[in-house]
Amino acid sequence: DITINDKFTLDGKECINKGWQDSKKTSVISWSADEKLLTITSKIPMQDGTDMTMTETYQMEGANLKVVANANSSFGEWAETYLFDKQ
């Protein structure tokens, strides 16, 4: 199991959290103009000297929370979408 405990602020300033191994993950949070979409954009340094860029978006779709996560690095790209159903 992996547990990640990141802390963010909603003031648009950079937040620094623990990345992989001894690296630091730098993130900025922003709201869409209509304040219905929250975006977290993060950069994590990779061992090859490049950065991985990750974008996570959070929004309500009806009564459900939709989370879309994308990452891009020298090792490739990935995308995941989660839909959380309110119980």
Coordinates of N, CA and C in Angstrom, one line a residue:
D1 N 0.8 -1.2 0.0 CA 0.0 0.0 0.0 C 0.9 1.2 0.0
I2 N 0.4 2.3 -0.7 CA 1.0 3.6 -0.7 C 0.1 4.6 -0.1
T3 N 0.5 5.4 0.8 CA -0.2 6.5 1.4 C 0.5 7.8 1.0
I4 N -0.3 8.7 0.5 CA 0.2 10.1 0.1 C -0.5 11.1 0.9
N5 N 0.1 11.9 1.7 CA -0.5 13.0 2.4 C 0.0 14.3 2.0
D6 N -0.6 15.0 1.0 CA -0.2 16.3 0.5 C -1.0 17.3 1.1
K7 N -0.5 18.5 1.3 CA -1.2 19.7 1.8 C -1.1 20.8 0.8
F8 N -2.3 21.4 0.5 CA -2.4 22.4 -0.5 C -3.1 23.7 0.1
T9 N -2.9 24.8 -0.6 CA -3.6 26.0 -0.2 C -4.4 26.4 -1.5
L10 N -5.4 27.2 -1.3 CA -6.3 27.6 -2.4 C -6.0 29.1 -2.8
D11 N -4.8 29.6 -2.4 CA -4.5 31.0 -2.7 C -3.7 31.2 -4.0
G12 N -3.5 30.1 -4.8 CA -2.7 30.2 -6.0 C -1.2 30.2 -5.9
K13 N -0.7 30.1 -4.6 CA 0.7 30.0 -4.4 C 1.2 28.5 -4.5
E14 N 2.5 28.4 -4.8 CA 3.1 27.1 -4.9 C 3.1 26.4 -3.6
C15 N 2.7 25.1 -3.6 CA 2.8 24.2 -2.4 C 3.8 23.2 -2.7
I16 N 4.6 22.9 -1.7 CA 5.7 21.9 -1.8 C 5.4 20.7 -0.9
N17 N 5.3 19.5 -1.5 CA 5.1 18.3 -0.7 C 6.2 17.3 -1.1
K18 N 6.2 16.2 -0.4 CA 7.2 15.2 -0.6 C 6.9 14.5 -1.9
G19 N 7.9 14.3 -2.8 CA 7.7 13.5 -4.0 C 8.3 12.1 -3.8
W20 N 8.8 11.5 -4.8 CA 9.4 10.2 -4.7 C 10.8 10.3 -4.1
Q21 N 11.1 9.3 -3.4 CA 12.4 9.2 -2.7 C 12.7 10.5 -2.0
D22 N 13.7 11.3 -2.3 CA 14.0 12.5 -1.6 C 13.6 13.8 -2.4
S23 N 12.8 13.6 -3.4 CA 12.4 14.7 -4.3 C 11.2 15.5 -3.6
K24 N 11.0 16.7 -4.2 CA 9.9 17.6 -3.7 C 8.9 17.8 -4.9
K25 N 7.7 17.7 -4.6 CA 6.6 17.9 -5.6 C 6.1 19.3 -5.4
T26 N 6.1 20.1 -6.5 CA 5.7 21.5 -6.4 C 4.3 21.5 -7.1
S27 N 3.3 22.1 -6.5 CA 1.9 22.1 -7.0 C 1.3 23.5 -6.9
V28 N 0.4 23.8 -7.8 CA -0.4 25.0 -7.8 C -1.8 24.6 -8.0
I29 N -2.7 25.2 -7.2 CA -4.2 24.9 -7.4 C -4.9 26.1 -8.0
S30 N -5.8 25.9 -8.9 CA -6.6 27.0 -9.5 C -8.0 26.5 -9.7
W31 N -8.9 27.5 -9.6 CA -10.3 27.3 -9.9 C -10.6 27.8 -11.3
S32 N -11.6 27.2 -12.0 CA -12.1 27.7 -13.2 C -12.8 29.0 -13.0
A33 N -13.1 29.8 -14.0 CA -13.8 31.0 -13.8 C -15.2 30.9 -13.2
D34 N -15.9 29.8 -13.5 CA -17.2 29.5 -12.8 C -17.1 28.8 -11.5
E35 N -15.9 28.5 -11.1 CA -15.6 27.9 -9.8 C -16.2 26.5 -9.7
K36 N -16.4 25.8 -10.8 CA -16.9 24.4 -10.8 C -15.9 23.4 -11.0
L37 N -14.7 23.8 -11.4 CA -13.6 22.9 -11.7 C -12.3 23.3 -10.9
L38 N -11.8 22.4 -10.1 CA -10.6 22.6 -9.3 C -9.5 21.8 -10.0
T39 N -8.4 22.5 -10.3 CA -7.2 21.9 -11.0 C -6.0 22.0 -10.2
I40 N -5.3 20.9 -10.0 CA -4.0 20.8 -9.3 C -3.0 20.4 -10.4
T41 N -2.0 21.3 -10.6 CA -0.9 21.1 -11.5 C 0.4 20.9 -10.7
S42 N 1.0 19.8 -10.9 CA 2.2 19.4 -10.1 C 3.4 19.1 -11.0
K43 N 4.6 19.4 -10.5 CA 5.8 19.0 -11.2 C 6.7 18.2 -10.2
I44 N 7.2 17.1 -10.6 CA 8.1 16.3 -9.8 C 9.4 16.0 -10.6
P45 N 10.5 16.3 -10.0 CA 11.8 16.0 -10.7 C 12.0 14.5 -10.9
M46 N 12.4 14.1 -12.1 CA 12.7 12.7 -12.3 C 14.2 12.4 -12.2
Q47 N 14.6 11.1 -12.1 CA 16.0 10.7 -12.0 C 16.8 11.1 -13.2
D48 N 16.1 11.2 -14.4 CA 16.9 11.5 -15.6 C 17.1 13.0 -15.8
G49 N 16.7 13.9 -14.8 CA 16.9 15.3 -14.9 C 15.7 16.1 -15.5
T50 N 14.7 15.4 -15.9 CA 13.5 16.0 -16.5 C 12.5 16.1 -15.4
D51 N 11.3 16.7 -15.7 CA 10.2 16.8 -14.7 C 9.0 16.0 -15.2
M52 N 8.3 15.4 -14.3 CA 7.0 14.8 -14.6 C 6.0 15.9 -14.3
T53 N 5.1 16.2 -15.2 CA 4.0 17.1 -15.0 C 2.7 16.3 -14.8
M54 N 2.0 16.6 -13.7 CA 0.8 15.9 -13.4 C -0.3 17.0 -13.3
T55 N -1.5 16.7 -13.9 CA -2.7 17.5 -13.8 C -3.8 16.7 -13.3
E56 N -4.5 17.2 -12.2 CA -5.6 16.5 -11.7 C -6.8 17.5 -11.7
T57 N -7.9 17.1 -12.2 CA -9.1 18.0 -12.1 C -10.2 17.4 -11.3
Y58 N -10.9 18.2 -10.6 CA -12.0 17.7 -9.7 C -13.3 18.5 -10.0
Q59 N -14.4 17.8 -10.3 CA -15.6 18.5 -10.5 C -16.8 17.6 -10.2
M60 N -17.9 18.3 -9.9 CA -19.1 17.5 -9.7 C -19.8 17.3 -11.0
E61 N -20.3 16.0 -11.2 CA -21.2 15.6 -12.3 C -22.4 15.1 -11.7
G62 N -23.4 16.0 -11.6 CA -24.6 15.6 -10.9 C -24.3 15.4 -9.4
A63 N -24.6 14.2 -8.9 CA -24.3 14.0 -7.5 C -23.0 13.3 -7.3
N64 N -22.2 13.1 -8.4 CA -21.0 12.4 -8.4 C -19.7 13.3 -8.5
L65 N -18.7 12.9 -7.9 CA -17.4 13.6 -8.0 C -16.6 12.9 -9.1
K66 N -16.2 13.7 -10.1 CA -15.3 13.2 -11.2 C -13.9 13.7 -11.0
V67 N -13.0 12.8 -11.1 CA -11.5 13.2 -11.0 C -10.8 12.7 -12.2
V68 N -10.1 13.6 -12.9 CA -9.4 13.2 -14.1 C -7.9 13.5 -13.8
A69 N -7.0 12.5 -13.9 CA -5.6 12.7 -13.7 C -4.8 12.3 -14.9
N70 N -3.9 13.2 -15.3 CA -3.0 13.0 -16.4 C -1.6 13.3 -16.0
A71 N -0.6 12.5 -16.5 CA 0.8 12.8 -16.3 C 1.6 12.6 -17.5
N72 N 2.7 13.4 -17.6 CA 3.5 13.4 -18.8 C 5.0 13.5 -18.3
S73 N 5.8 12.6 -18.8 CA 7.2 12.6 -18.4 C 8.0 12.0 -19.6
S74 N 9.3 12.0 -19.4 CA 10.2 11.3 -20.4 C 9.9 9.8 -20.5
F75 N 9.3 9.3 -19.5 CA 8.9 7.8 -19.5 C 7.6 7.5 -20.2
G76 N 6.9 8.6 -20.6 CA 5.6 8.4 -21.3 C 4.5 9.2 -20.6
E77 N 3.3 8.9 -21.0 CA 2.1 9.5 -20.6 C 1.1 8.5 -20.0
W78 N 0.2 9.0 -19.1 CA -0.9 8.2 -18.6 C -2.0 9.1 -18.2
A79 N -3.2 8.5 -18.3 CA -4.4 9.2 -17.9 C -5.4 8.3 -17.2
E80 N -6.0 8.8 -16.2 CA -7.0 8.0 -15.4 C -8.2 8.9 -15.1
T81 N -9.4 8.3 -15.1 CA -10.6 9.0 -14.8 C -11.3 8.2 -13.7
Y82 N -11.7 8.9 -12.6 CA -12.5 8.3 -11.5 C -13.8 8.9 -11.4
L83 N -14.8 8.2 -11.1 CA -16.2 8.7 -10.9 C -16.6 8.2 -9.5
F84 N -16.8 9.0 -8.6 CA -17.2 8.6 -7.2 C -18.7 8.8 -7.1
D85 N -19.4 7.7 -6.8 CA -20.8 7.8 -6.6 C -21.2 8.0 -5.1
K86 N -21.9 9.1 -4.9 CA -22.3 9.4 -3.5 C -23.3 8.3 -3.0
Q87 N -22.9 7.8 -1.9 CA -23.8 6.7 -1.3 C -24.7 7.2 -0.2

